[in-house]
N, CA, C and O atoms as a GROMACS GRO file, in nm:
protein
  620
    1MET      N    1  22.090   6.962  11.012
    1MET     CA    2  22.199   7.051  10.978
    1MET      C    3  22.154   7.141  10.862
    1MET      O    4  22.095   7.093  10.765
    2CYS      N    5  22.182   7.270  10.872
    2CYS     CA    6  22.141   7.364  10.767
    2CYS      C    7  22.236   7.357  10.648
    2CYS      O    8  22.343   7.296  10.655
    3LYS      N    9  22.196   7.421  10.538
    3LYS     CA   10  22.272   7.417  10.414
    3LYS      C   11  22.416   7.462  10.436
    3LYS      O   12  22.509   7.397  10.388
    4GLU      N   13  22.437   7.572  10.507
    4GLU     CA   14  22.573   7.624  10.524
    4GLU      C   15  22.659   7.531  10.610
    4GLU      O   16  22.778   7.514  10.582
    5ASP      N   17  22.601   7.470  10.713
    5ASP     CA   18  22.676   7.375  10.794
    5ASP      C   19  22.718   7.254  10.710
    5ASP      O   20  22.830   7.205  10.722
    6LYS      N   21  22.626   7.206  10.627
    6LYS     CA   22  22.659   7.094  10.538
    6LYS      C   23  22.769   7.134  10.440
    6LYS      O   24  22.862   7.057  10.415
    7PHE      N   25  22.756   7.254  10.385
    7PHE     CA   26  22.856   7.305  10.292
    7PHE      C   27  22.992   7.314  10.361
    7PHE      O   28  23.093   7.269  10.307
    8ARG      N   29  22.995   7.371  10.479
    8ARG     CA   30  23.119   7.386  10.555
    8ARG      C   31  23.185   7.251  10.582
    8ARG      O   32  23.307   7.240  10.586
    9SER      N   33  23.103   7.148  10.603
    9SER     CA   34  23.157   7.015  10.633
    9SER      C   35  23.228   6.952  10.513
    9SER      O   36  23.298   6.852  10.529
   10LEU      N   37  23.210   7.008  10.393
   10LEU     CA   38  23.277   6.956  10.274
   10LEU      C   39  23.426   6.993  10.271
   10LEU      O   40  23.502   6.934  10.194
   11PHE      N   41  23.465   7.088  10.353
   11PHE     CA   42  23.604   7.134  10.357
   11PHE      C   43  23.678   7.062  10.469
   11PHE      O   44  23.652   7.085  10.587
   12LEU      N   45  23.770   6.975  10.430
   12LEU     CA   46  23.843   6.897  10.530
   12LEU      C   47  23.958   6.976  10.591
   12LEU      O   48  24.023   6.930  10.685
   13GLN      N   49  23.983   7.093  10.537
   13GLN     CA   50  24.080   7.186  10.594
   13GLN      C   51  24.006   7.316  10.621
   13GLN      O   52  23.952   7.378  10.529
   14ILE      N   53  24.003   7.356  10.745
   14ILE     CA   54  23.938   7.483  10.779
   14ILE      C   55  24.005   7.597  10.702
   14ILE      O   56  23.938   7.691  10.658
   15GLY      N   57  24.136   7.586  10.685
   15GLY     CA   58  24.210   7.690  10.616
   15GLY      C   59  24.165   7.715  10.474
   15GLY      O   60  24.174   7.828  10.426
   16PHE      N   61  24.116   7.611  10.406
   16PHE     CA   62  24.075   7.630  10.267
   16PHE      C   63  23.951   7.718  10.259
   16PHE      O   64  23.947   7.811  10.178
   17SER      N   65  23.851   7.691  10.342
   17SER     CA   66  23.731   7.775  10.337
   17SER      C   67  23.766   7.919  10.378
   17SER      O   68  23.709   8.014  10.324
   18GLN      N   69  23.858   7.934  10.471
   18GLN     CA   70  23.901   8.069  10.511
   18GLN      C   71  23.973   8.140  10.396
   18GLN      O   72  23.952   8.259  10.374
   19LYS      N   73  24.056   8.067  10.324
   19LYS     CA   74  24.125   8.126  10.209
   19LYS      C   75  24.026   8.168  10.101
   19LYS      O   76  24.041   8.273  10.038
   20LEU      N   77  23.924   8.085  10.079
   20LEU     CA   78  23.820   8.121   9.982
   20LEU      C   79  23.744   8.245  10.028
   20LEU      O   80  23.709   8.330   9.946
   21GLN      N   81  23.718   8.256  10.159
   21GLN     CA   82  23.650   8.374  10.211
   21GLN      C   83  23.734   8.499  10.190
   21GLN      O   84  23.683   8.602  10.146
   22LEU      N   85  23.863   8.492  10.221
   22LEU     CA   86  23.952   8.606  10.203
   22LEU      C   87  23.960   8.649  10.057
   22LEU      O   88  23.971   8.768  10.026
   23LYS      N   89  23.955   8.552   9.967
   23LYS     CA   90  23.962   8.580   9.823
   23LYS      C   91  23.828   8.630   9.768
   23LYS      O   92  23.823   8.684   9.658
   24GLY      N   93  23.719   8.611   9.844
   24GLY     CA   94  23.587   8.653   9.800
   24GLY      C   95  23.514   8.546   9.720
   24GLY      O   96  23.412   8.575   9.656
   25ALA      N   97  23.564   8.423   9.723
   25ALA     CA   98  23.504   8.316   9.643
   25ALA      C   99  23.408   8.228   9.725
   25ALA      O  100  23.325   8.159   9.667
   26TYR      N  101  23.418   8.230   9.856
   26TYR     CA  102  23.339   8.139   9.939
   26TYR      C  103  23.189   8.161   9.919
   26TYR      O  104  23.116   8.065   9.893
   27ASP      N  105  23.144   8.285   9.930
   27ASP     CA  106  23.001   8.314   9.916
   27ASP      C  107  22.951   8.284   9.775
   27ASP      O  108  22.838   8.238   9.758
   28LEU      N  109  23.033   8.311   9.675
   28LEU     CA  110  22.995   8.280   9.536
   28LEU      C  111  22.978   8.130   9.519
   28LEU      O  112  22.880   8.083   9.462
   29PHE      N  113  23.076   8.055   9.570
   29PHE     CA  114  23.072   7.910   9.559
   29PHE      C  115  22.953   7.853   9.634
   29PHE      O  116  22.880   7.769   9.580
   30PHE      N  117  22.932   7.898   9.757
   30PHE     CA  118  22.819   7.852   9.839
   30PHE      C  119  22.687   7.883   9.768
   30PHE      O  120  22.598   7.799   9.763
   31GLY      N  121  22.676   8.004   9.715
   31GLY     CA  122  22.553   8.046   9.648
   31GLY      C  123  22.524   7.972   9.519
   31GLY      O  124  22.409   7.965   9.476
   32SER      N  125  22.627   7.917   9.458
   32SER     CA  126  22.608   7.848   9.330
   32SER      C  127  22.554   7.706   9.347
   32SER      O  128  22.504   7.647   9.251
   33LEU      N  129  22.562   7.653   9.468
   33LEU     CA  130  22.520   7.515   9.493
   33LEU      C  131  22.384   7.509   9.562
   33LEU      O  132  22.355   7.589   9.651
   34THR      N  133  22.302   7.416   9.519
   34THR     CA  134  22.174   7.393   9.586
   34THR      C  135  22.197   7.298   9.703
   34THR      O  136  22.303   7.236   9.713
   35ILE      N  137  22.099   7.287   9.790
   35ILE     CA  138  22.107   7.190   9.899
   35ILE      C  139  22.118   7.048   9.842
   35ILE      O  140  22.186   6.963   9.899
   36ASP      N  141  22.050   7.023   9.729
   36ASP     CA  142  22.060   6.891   9.665
   36ASP      C  143  22.203   6.864   9.617
   36ASP      O  144  22.252   6.751   9.630
   37ASP      N  145  22.270   6.966   9.561
   37ASP     CA  146  22.410   6.949   9.519
   37ASP      C  147  22.497   6.912   9.639
   37ASP      O  148  22.578   6.820   9.632
   38ILE      N  149  22.479   6.985   9.748
   38ILE     CA  150  22.560   6.964   9.868
   38ILE      C  151  22.535   6.825   9.926
   38ILE      O  152  22.628   6.754   9.963
   39GLU      N  153  22.409   6.787   9.933
   39GLU     CA  154  22.377   6.654   9.986
   39GLU      C  155  22.430   6.543   9.894
   39GLU      O  156  22.471   6.437   9.941
   40ARG      N  157  22.431   6.567   9.765
   40ARG     CA  158  22.487   6.469   9.672
   40ARG      C  159  22.638   6.456   9.692
   40ARG      O  160  22.692   6.346   9.691
   41LEU      N  161  22.704   6.568   9.712
   41LEU     CA  162  22.848   6.564   9.740
   41LEU      C  163  22.876   6.485   9.868
   41LEU      O  164  22.967   6.403   9.873
   42LEU      N  165  22.796   6.511   9.970
   42LEU     CA  166  22.814   6.439  10.097
   42LEU      C  167  22.787   6.290  10.081
   42LEU      O  168  22.860   6.207  10.135
   43SER      N  169  22.682   6.256  10.006
   43SER     CA  170  22.648   6.114   9.988
   43SER      C  171  22.755   6.040   9.908
   43SER      O  172  22.772   5.919   9.922
   44GLN      N  173  22.826   6.114   9.822
   44GLN     CA  174  22.933   6.054   9.742
   44GLN      C  175  23.069   6.066   9.811
   44GLN      O  176  23.172   6.029   9.753
   45ASN      N  177  23.068   6.116   9.934
   45ASN     CA  178  23.195   6.138  10.007
   45ASN      C  179  23.293   6.221   9.925
   45ASN      O  180  23.409   6.184   9.908
   46THR      N  181  23.244   6.333   9.874
   46THR     CA  182  23.327   6.425   9.797
   46THR      C  183  23.357   6.546   9.884
   46THR      O  184  23.267   6.612   9.936
   47PHE      N  185  23.487   6.574   9.898
   47PHE     CA  186  23.530   6.681   9.987
   47PHE      C  187  23.634   6.768   9.916
   47PHE      O  188  23.685   6.732   9.810
   48PHE      N  189  23.664   6.882   9.976
   48PHE     CA  190  23.755   6.980   9.919
   48PHE      C  191  23.877   7.000  10.006
   48PHE      O  192  23.871   6.996  10.129
   49SER      N  193  23.988   7.021   9.939
   49SER     CA  194  24.114   7.047  10.007
   49SER      C  195  24.199   7.133   9.914
   49SER      O  196  24.165   7.150   9.797
   50TYR      N  197  24.307   7.185   9.965
   50TYR     CA  198  24.401   7.255   9.879
   50TYR      C  199  24.541   7.204   9.909
   50TYR      O  200  24.568   7.151  10.017
   51ALA      N  201  24.629   7.220   9.813
   51ALA     CA  202  24.768   7.178   9.828
   51ALA      C  203  24.854   7.271   9.742
   51ALA      O  204  24.803   7.346   9.660
   52TYR      N  205  24.982   7.264   9.764
   52TYR     CA  206  25.076   7.343   9.686
   52TYR      C  207  25.168   7.251   9.608
   52TYR      O  208  25.219   7.153   9.662
   53SER      N  209  25.189   7.282   9.478
   53SER     CA  210  25.278   7.203   9.393
   53SER      C  211  25.422   7.240   9.421
   53SER      O  212  25.447   7.352   9.466
   54PRO      N  213  25.517   7.154   9.396
   54PRO     CA  214  25.501   7.022   9.337
   54PRO      C  215  25.453   6.917   9.436
   54PRO      O  216  25.402   6.813   9.396
   55SER      N  217  25.469   6.943   9.565
   55SER     CA  218  25.415   6.849   9.664
   55SER      C  219  25.398   6.923   9.796
   55SER      O  220  25.463   7.025   9.821
   56SER      N  221  25.310   6.871   9.878
   56SER     CA  222  25.288   6.930  10.010
   56SER      C  223  25.219   6.827  10.098
   56SER      O  224  25.162   6.730  10.049
   57ILE      N  225  25.226   6.850  10.227
   57ILE     CA  226  25.154   6.765  10.320
   57ILE      C  227  25.019   6.832  10.346
   57ILE      O  228  25.010   6.953  10.362
   58ILE      N  229  24.916   6.753  10.349
   58ILE     CA  230  24.782   6.805  10.372
   58ILE      C  231  24.732   6.749  10.504
   58ILE      O  232  24.722   6.628  10.522
   59GLU      N  233  24.702   6.838  10.595
   59GLU     CA  234  24.647   6.794  10.723
   59GLU      C  235  24.496   6.805  10.717
   59GLU      O  236  24.441   6.913  10.700
   60LEU      N  237  24.429   6.690  10.731
   60LEU     CA  238  24.284   6.684  10.724
   60LEU      C  239  24.229   6.656  10.863
   60LEU      O  240  24.290   6.585  10.942
   61ALA      N  241  24.112   6.713  10.891
   61ALA     CA  242  24.049   6.694  11.021
   61ALA      C  243  23.913   6.628  11.006
   61ALA      O  244  23.845   6.648  10.905
   62ASN      N  245  23.873   6.552  11.104
   62ASN     CA  246  23.740   6.491  11.110
   62ASN      C  247  23.708   6.405  10.987
   62ASN      O  248  23.597   6.410  10.936
   63VAL      N  249  23.805   6.328  10.942
   63VAL     CA  250  23.786   6.243  10.825
   63VAL      C  251  23.717   6.114  10.870
   63VAL      O  252  23.766   6.041  10.956
   64LYS      N  253  23.603   6.090  10.809
   64LYS     CA  254  23.527   5.969  10.841
   64LYS      C  255  23.578   5.852  10.758
   64LYS      O  256  23.622   5.869  10.645
   65SER      N  257  23.570   5.735  10.816
   65SER     CA  258  23.611   5.615  10.744
   65SER      C  259  23.503   5.581  10.640
   65SER      O  260  23.384   5.579  10.671
   66CYS      N  261  23.547   5.554  10.518
   66CYS     CA  262  23.454   5.517  10.412
   66CYS      C  263  23.528   5.433  10.309
   66CYS      O  264  23.651   5.434  10.303
   67ASP      N  265  23.452   5.360  10.228
   67ASP     CA  266  23.513   5.276  10.126
   67ASP      C  267  23.577   5.359  10.015
   67ASP      O  268  23.681   5.321   9.960
   68LYS      N  269  23.515   5.473   9.980
   68LYS     CA  270  23.563   5.556   9.870
   68LYS      C  271  23.540   5.702   9.905
   68LYS      O  272  23.435   5.739   9.957
   69MET      N  273  23.641   5.784   9.876
   69MET     CA  274  23.629   5.927   9.896
   69MET      C  275  23.678   5.997   9.770
   69MET      O  276  23.779   5.958   9.711
   70ASN      N  277  23.607   6.100   9.729
   70ASN     CA  278  23.651   6.187   9.621
   70ASN      C  279  23.707   6.314   9.685
   70ASN      O  280  23.636   6.384   9.757
   71LEU      N  281  23.832   6.341   9.660
   71LEU     CA  282  23.896   6.459   9.717
   71LEU      C  283  23.928   6.555   9.603
   71LEU      O  284  24.014   6.528   9.520
   72ILE      N  285  23.858   6.667   9.602
   72ILE     CA  286  23.883   6.771   9.503
   72ILE      C  287  23.990   6.861   9.561
   72ILE      O  288  23.969   6.931   9.660
   73ILE      N  289  24.106   6.859   9.497
   73ILE     CA  290  24.220   6.936   9.548
   73ILE      C  291  24.244   7.057   9.458
   73ILE      O  292  24.261   7.044   9.337
   74PHE      N  293  24.244   7.173   9.521
   74PHE     CA  294  24.267   7.298   9.449
   74PHE      C  295  24.412   7.340   9.472
   74PHE      O  296  24.461   7.336   9.584
   75GLU      N  297  24.479   7.378   9.365
   75GLU     CA  298  24.617   7.426   9.375
   75GLU      C  299  24.618   7.559   9.450
   75GLU      O  300  24.564   7.658   9.400
   76GLY      N  301  24.679   7.561   9.569
   76GLY     CA  302  24.677   7.680   9.654
   76GLY      C  303  24.735   7.804   9.590
   76GLY      O  304  24.686   7.915   9.614
   77ASN      N  305  24.838   7.788   9.507
   77ASN     CA  306  24.898   7.904   9.440
   77ASN      C  307  24.802   7.970   9.342
   77ASN      O  308  24.818   8.088   9.310
   78TYR      N  309  24.703   7.896   9.296
   78TYR     CA  310  24.609   7.950   9.199
   78TYR      C  311  24.511   8.049   9.263
   78TYR      O  312  24.443   8.125   9.193
   79LEU      N  313  24.502   8.049   9.395
   79LEU     CA  314  24.414   8.144   9.462
   79LEU      C  315  24.454   8.289   9.431
   79LEU      O  316  24.369   8.378   9.430
   80THR      N  317  24.582   8.312   9.406
   80THR     CA  318  24.628   8.448   9.375
   80THR      C  319  24.624   8.478   9.225
   80THR      O  320  24.636   8.594   9.185
   81ARG      N  321  24.607   8.376   9.143
   81ARG     CA  322  24.612   8.395   8.998
   81ARG      C  323  24.474   8.411   8.934
   81ARG      O  324  24.463   8.462   8.822
   82PHE      N  325  24.370   8.369   9.005
   82PHE     CA  326  24.236   8.371   8.947
   82PHE      C  327  24.143   8.461   9.026
   82PHE      O  328  24.160   8.481   9.146
   83LEU      N  329  24.044   8.515   8.957
   83LEU     CA  330  23.939   8.594   9.019
   83LEU      C  331  23.845   8.503   9.099
   83LEU      O  332  23.841   8.383   9.072
   84PRO      N  333  23.771   8.557   9.195
   84PRO     CA  334  23.678   8.474   9.273
   84PRO      C  335  23.580   8.396   9.186
   84PRO      O  336  23.549   8.280   9.214
   85GLU      N  337  23.531   8.459   9.080
   85GLU     CA  338  23.436   8.392   8.990
   85GLU      C  339  23.504   8.277   8.915
   85GLU      O  340  23.441   8.174   8.889
   86GLU      N  341  23.629   8.296   8.879
   86GLU     CA  342  23.704   8.190   8.810
   86GLU      C  343  23.732   8.073   8.904
   86GLU      O  344  23.723   7.957   8.863
   87ILE      N  345  23.765   8.103   9.028
   87ILE     CA  346  23.787   7.998   9.128
   87ILE      C  347  23.658   7.918   9.147
   87ILE      O  348  23.662   7.795   9.151
   88THR      N  349  23.547   7.988   9.157
   88THR     CA  350  23.418   7.921   9.171
   88THR      C  351  23.391   7.831   9.050
   88THR      O  352  23.347   7.717   9.065
   89ALA      N  353  23.419   7.882   8.931
   89ALA     CA  354  23.397   7.804   8.808
   89ALA      C  355  23.485   7.679   8.806
   89ALA      O  356  23.439   7.571   8.767
   90ILE      N  357  23.610   7.692   8.848
   90ILE     CA  358  23.701   7.578   8.851
   90ILE      C  359  23.650   7.472   8.949
   90ILE      O  360  23.651   7.353   8.918
   91LEU      N  361  23.607   7.515   9.067
   91LEU     CA  362  23.555   7.420   9.166
   91LEU      C  363  23.426   7.355   9.117
   91LEU      O  364  23.404   7.236   9.139
   92LEU      N  365  23.340   7.432   9.052
   92LEU     CA  366  23.217   7.375   8.996
   92LEU      C  367  23.250   7.272   8.889
   92LEU      O  368  23.185   7.168   8.879
   93HIS      N  369  23.352   7.301   8.809
   93HIS     CA  370  23.395   7.206   8.706
   93HIS      C  371  23.436   7.073   8.770
   93HIS      O  372  23.400   6.967   8.720
   94GLU      N  373  23.509   7.079   8.878
   94GLU     CA  374  23.551   6.957   8.946
   94GLU      C  375  23.432   6.882   9.005
   94GLU      O  376  23.430   6.758   9.007
   95ILE      N  377  23.333   6.956   9.053
   95ILE     CA  378  23.210   6.890   9.100
   95ILE      C  379  23.142   6.820   8.983
   95ILE      O  380  23.089   6.710   8.998
   96GLY      N  381  23.144   6.884   8.866
   96GLY     CA  382  23.088   6.822   8.747
   96GLY      C  383  23.153   6.687   8.718
   96GLY      O  384  23.086   6.593   8.675
   97HIS      N  385  23.284   6.678   8.741
   97HIS     CA  386  23.354   6.549   8.726
   97HIS      C  387  23.305   6.450   8.832
   97HIS      O  388  23.279   6.334   8.800
   98ALA      N  389  23.292   6.495   8.956
   98ALA     CA  390  23.249   6.406   9.064
   98ALA      C  391  23.109   6.352   9.037
   98ALA      O  392  23.081   6.235   9.064
   99PHE      N  393  23.021   6.435   8.983
   99PHE     CA  394  22.884   6.393   8.955
   99PHE      C  395  22.874   6.304   8.831
   99PHE      O  396  22.772   6.239   8.809
  100ASN      N  397  22.978   6.301   8.751
  100ASN     CA  398  22.978   6.223   8.626
  100ASN      C  399  23.107   6.144   8.614
  100ASN      O  400  23.174   6.148   8.511
  101SER      N  401  23.142   6.074   8.718
  101SER     CA  402  23.274   6.009   8.727
  101SER      C  403  23.295   5.898   8.624
  101SER      O  404  23.408   5.856   8.602
  102SER      N  405  23.190   5.849   8.562
  102SER     CA  406  23.206   5.743   8.462
  102SER      C  407  23.258   5.797   8.329
  102SER      O  408  23.310   5.721   8.247
  103LEU      N  409  23.244   5.928   8.308
  103LEU     CA  410  23.291   5.987   8.182
  103LEU      C  411  23.435   6.036   8.196
  103LEU      O  412  23.468   6.109   8.289
  104LYS      N  413  23.519   5.994   8.105
  104LYS     CA  414  23.661   6.027   8.109
  104LYS      C  415  23.700   6.103   7.983
  104LYS      O  416  23.620   6.117   7.890
  105GLY      N  417  23.822   6.152   7.980
  105GLY     CA  418  23.874   6.222   7.863
  105GLY      C  419  23.797   6.348   7.832
  105GLY      O  420  23.744   6.415   7.922
  106LEU      N  421  23.792   6.380   7.704
  106LEU     CA  422  23.725   6.503   7.660
  106LEU      C  423  23.576   6.502   7.691
  106LEU      O  424  23.519   6.606   7.722
  107ASP      N  425  23.512   6.385   7.684
  107ASP     CA  426  23.370   6.376   7.719
  107ASP      C  427  23.348   6.417   7.864
  107ASP      O  428  23.251   6.485   7.896
  108GLY      N  429  23.438   6.374   7.951
  108GLY     CA  430  23.430   6.411   8.092
  108GLY      C  431  23.449   6.560   8.112
  108GLY      O  432  23.381   6.622   8.194
  109GLU      N  433  23.541   6.619   8.036
  109GLU     CA  434  23.564   6.764   8.044
  109GLU      C  435  23.440   6.841   7.998
  109GLU      O  436  23.399   6.938   8.062
  110PHE      N  437  23.381   6.796   7.888
  110PHE     CA  438  23.264   6.865   7.834
  110PHE      C  439  23.145   6.859   7.931
  110PHE      O  440  23.076   6.959   7.950
  111VAL      N  441  23.122   6.743   7.992
  111VAL     CA  442  23.008   6.731   8.084
  111VAL      C  443  23.033   6.811   8.211
  111VAL      O  444  22.940   6.867   8.269
  112ALA      N  445  23.159   6.816   8.256
  112ALA     CA  446  23.191   6.898   8.374
  112ALA      C  447  23.173   7.046   8.342
  112ALA      O  448  23.124   7.122   8.426
  113ASP      N  449  23.213   7.087   8.222
  113ASP     CA  450  23.192   7.226   8.179
  113ASP      C  451  23.043   7.258   8.168
  113ASP      O  452  23.000   7.370   8.199
  114LYS      N  453  22.965   7.162   8.123
  114LYS     CA  454  22.820   7.182   8.111
  114LYS      C  455  22.760   7.212   8.249
  114LYS      O  456  22.672   7.298   8.261
  115PHE      N  457  22.806   7.142   8.352
  115PHE     CA  458  22.759   7.168   8.488
  115PHE      C  459  22.792   7.312   8.529
  115PHE      O  460  22.709   7.381   8.588
  116VAL      N  461  22.912   7.358   8.496
  116VAL     CA  462  22.954   7.495   8.528
  116VAL      C  463  22.862   7.594   8.457
  116VAL      O  464  22.815   7.691   8.517
  117LYS      N  465  22.837   7.570   8.330
  117LYS     CA  466  22.753   7.658   8.249
  117LYS      C  467  22.610   7.663   8.305
  117LYS      O  468  22.549   7.770   8.311
  118GLU      N  469  22.557   7.547   8.346
  118GLU     CA  470  22.423   7.542   8.405
  118GLU      C  471  22.414   7.622   8.534
  118GLU      O  472  22.307   7.671   8.570
  119LYS      N  473  22.524   7.636   8.604
  119LYS     CA  474  22.528   7.713   8.729
  119LYS      C  475  22.550   7.862   8.705
  119LYS      O  476  22.554   7.940   8.799
  120GLY      N  477  22.564   7.900   8.577
  120GLY     CA  478  22.579   8.042   8.543
  120GLY      C  479  22.723   8.092   8.542
  120GLY      O  480  22.746   8.213   8.545
  121TYR      N  481  22.819   8.001   8.536
  121TYR     CA  482  22.960   8.040   8.541
  121TYR      C  483  23.034   8.003   8.413
  121TYR      O  484  23.156   7.986   8.414
  122GLY      N  485  22.961   7.990   8.302
  122GLY     CA  486  23.023   7.955   8.175
  122GLY      C  487  23.130   8.053   8.131
  122GLY      O  488  23.239   8.012   8.091
  123ARG      N  489  23.099   8.181   8.139
  123ARG     CA  490  23.199   8.280   8.095
  123ARG      C  491  23.321   8.280   8.185
  123ARG      O  492  23.431   8.316   8.143
  124TRP      N  493  23.301   8.239   8.311
  124TRP     CA  494  23.413   8.240   8.406
  124TRP      C  495  23.503   8.119   8.389
  124TRP      O  496  23.624   8.128   8.414
  125ILE      N  497  23.449   8.007   8.347
  125ILE     CA  498  23.536   7.892   8.320
  125ILE      C  499  23.615   7.918   8.192
  125ILE      O  500  23.731   7.879   8.181
  126ILE      N  501  23.552   7.985   8.096
  126ILE     CA  502  23.625   8.024   7.975
  126ILE      C  503  23.740   8.117   8.011
  126ILE      O  504  23.853   8.098   7.966
  127SER      N  505  23.712   8.216   8.093
  127SER     CA  506  23.815   8.311   8.137
  127SER      C  507  23.929   8.239   8.210
  127SER      O  508  24.046   8.269   8.187
  128ALA      N  509  23.894   8.145   8.296
  128ALA     CA  510  23.996   8.069   8.371
  128ALA      C  511  24.080   7.983   8.276
  128ALA      O  512  24.202   7.976   8.290
  129LEU      N  513  24.015   7.919   8.180
  129LEU     CA  514  24.088   7.836   8.083
  129LEU      C  515  24.184   7.922   8.001
  129LEU      O  516  24.300   7.885   7.982
  130GLU      N  517  24.136   8.036   7.953
  130GLU     CA  518  24.222   8.125   7.874
  130GLU      C  519  24.340   8.174   7.957
  130GLU      O  520  24.453   8.177   7.908
  131LYS      N  521  24.315   8.210   8.080
  131LYS     CA  522  24.421   8.258   8.169
  131LYS      C  523  24.521   8.147   8.199
  131LYS      O  524  24.642   8.169   8.196
  132GLY      N  525  24.470   8.028   8.227
  132GLY     CA  526  24.559   7.914   8.256
  132GLY      C  527  24.649   7.879   8.140
  132GLY      O  528  24.767   7.849   8.159
  133VAL      N  529  24.594   7.884   8.018
  133VAL     CA  530  24.674   7.855   7.899
  133VAL      C  531  24.777   7.966   7.878
  133VAL      O  532  24.894   7.938   7.854
  134LYS      N  533  24.733   8.091   7.888
  134LYS     CA  534  24.822   8.205   7.865
  134LYS      C  535  24.939   8.204   7.963
  134LYS      O  536  25.052   8.236   7.926
  135GLN      N  537  24.912   8.166   8.089
  135GLN     CA  538  25.017   8.164   8.191
  135GLN      C  539  25.090   8.030   8.197
  135GLN      O  540  25.178   8.009   8.281
  136ASN      N  541  25.053   7.938   8.106
  136ASN     CA  542  25.115   7.806   8.099
  136ASN      C  543  25.112   7.734   8.234
  136ASN      O  544  25.212   7.677   8.278
  137LEU      N  545  24.994   7.737   8.298
  137LEU     CA  546  24.979   7.676   8.430
  137LEU      C  547  24.960   7.525   8.418
  137LEU      O  548  24.904   7.475   8.320
  138ASN      N  549  25.007   7.455   8.517
  138ASN     CA  550  24.992   7.310   8.524
  138ASN      C  551  24.843   7.274   8.522
  138ASN      O  552  24.764   7.333   8.595
  139GLY      N  553  24.807   7.178   8.438
  139GLY     CA  554  24.668   7.135   8.429
  139GLY      C  555  24.588   7.208   8.322
  139GLY      O  556  24.469   7.181   8.304
  140PHE      N  557  24.651   7.299   8.250
  140PHE     CA  558  24.582   7.376   8.147
  140PHE      C  559  24.645   7.350   8.011
  140PHE      O  560  24.707   7.439   7.951
  141ASP      N  561  24.629   7.227   7.962
  141ASP     CA  562  24.679   7.187   7.831
  141ASP      C  563  24.607   7.270   7.724
  141ASP      O  564  24.484   7.271   7.719
  142SER      N  565  24.684   7.339   7.640
  142SER     CA  566  24.623   7.434   7.546
  142SER      C  567  24.529   7.366   7.447
  142SER      O  568  24.423   7.422   7.416
  143ASP      N  569  24.564   7.249   7.396
  143ASP     CA  570  24.478   7.181   7.299
  143ASP      C  571  24.343   7.144   7.362
  143ASP      O  572  24.238   7.172   7.304
  144ILE      N  573  24.347   7.084   7.478
  144ILE     CA  574  24.224   7.044   7.547
  144ILE      C  575  24.143   7.167   7.587
  144ILE      O  576  24.022   7.171   7.569
  145CYS      N  577  24.211   7.267   7.642
  145CYS     CA  578  24.140   7.389   7.684
  145CYS      C  579  24.073   7.458   7.567
  145CYS      O  580  23.961   7.506   7.579
  146ASN      N  581  24.142   7.465   7.454
  146ASN     CA  582  24.083   7.530   7.336
  146ASN      C  583  23.960   7.455   7.287
  146ASN      O  584  23.862   7.517   7.246
  147LYS      N  585  23.964   7.322   7.290
  147LYS     CA  586  23.845   7.244   7.252
  147LYS      C  587  23.731   7.269   7.350
  147LYS      O  588  23.615   7.280   7.309
  148ARG      N  589  23.763   7.278   7.476
  148ARG     CA  590  23.660   7.307   7.577
  148ARG      C  591  23.599   7.446   7.556
  148ARG      O  592  23.478   7.463   7.566
  149ILE      N  593  23.682   7.543   7.527
  149ILE     CA  594  23.634   7.680   7.505
  149ILE      C  595  23.539   7.684   7.385
  149ILE      O  596  23.433   7.746   7.391
  150ILE      N  597  23.577   7.618   7.277
  150ILE     CA  598  23.489   7.613   7.158
  150ILE      C  599  23.354   7.553   7.195
  150ILE      O  600  23.250   7.607   7.158
  151LYS      N  601  23.357   7.443   7.267
  151LYS     CA  602  23.232   7.375   7.308
  151LYS      C  603  23.150   7.466   7.401
  151LYS      O  604  23.028   7.474   7.387
  152LEU      N  605  23.216   7.532   7.493
  152LEU     CA  606  23.145   7.620   7.587
  152LEU      C  607  23.078   7.738   7.516
  152LEU      O  608  22.973   7.786   7.559
  153LYS      N  609  23.137   7.783   7.408
  153LYS     CA  610  23.083   7.899   7.335
  153LYS      C  611  22.967   7.861   7.243
  153LYS      O  612  22.899   7.948   7.190
  154GLU      N  613  22.943   7.731   7.224
  154GLU     CA  614  22.828   7.688   7.145
  154GLU      C  615  22.700   7.725   7.218
  154GLU      O  616  22.693   7.715   7.340
  155VAL      N  617  22.601   7.766   7.143
  155VAL     CA  618  22.474   7.806   7.204
  155VAL      C  619  22.389   7.688   7.240
  155VAL      O  620  22.279   7.704   7.293
   0.00000   0.00000   0.00000
């Protein structure tokens, strides 16, 4: 299976990858990941989905039975609030958590942000954090976000 087929298989909802394509984030997100990143996600049973708050039903297709699955869920309403680069940065941040699942709290946030920065999306995660705080979006606690921004701006 080629890199793009493996990448596509990470989306348990066809609609999510289509929404990312329409928003212009799919190619950015795909391009930011190496084949090793994708294979690591697959080996860890880490997949992507979207949902709408406060609750929604998620229809998943072709779900394989496994002991543990990591499901990275993106808030569907945020697709209209963030730029494609910011969406990519947010998804990369969540991958950073998946790759470092033993780290929790602020340490977990910092290591996930480090992964984003290593992928070249540091300024975009900062932009997303600032926007999320300014718009008072769910999941964007101002104290935590401000600490993350300070850490991200360190050289």
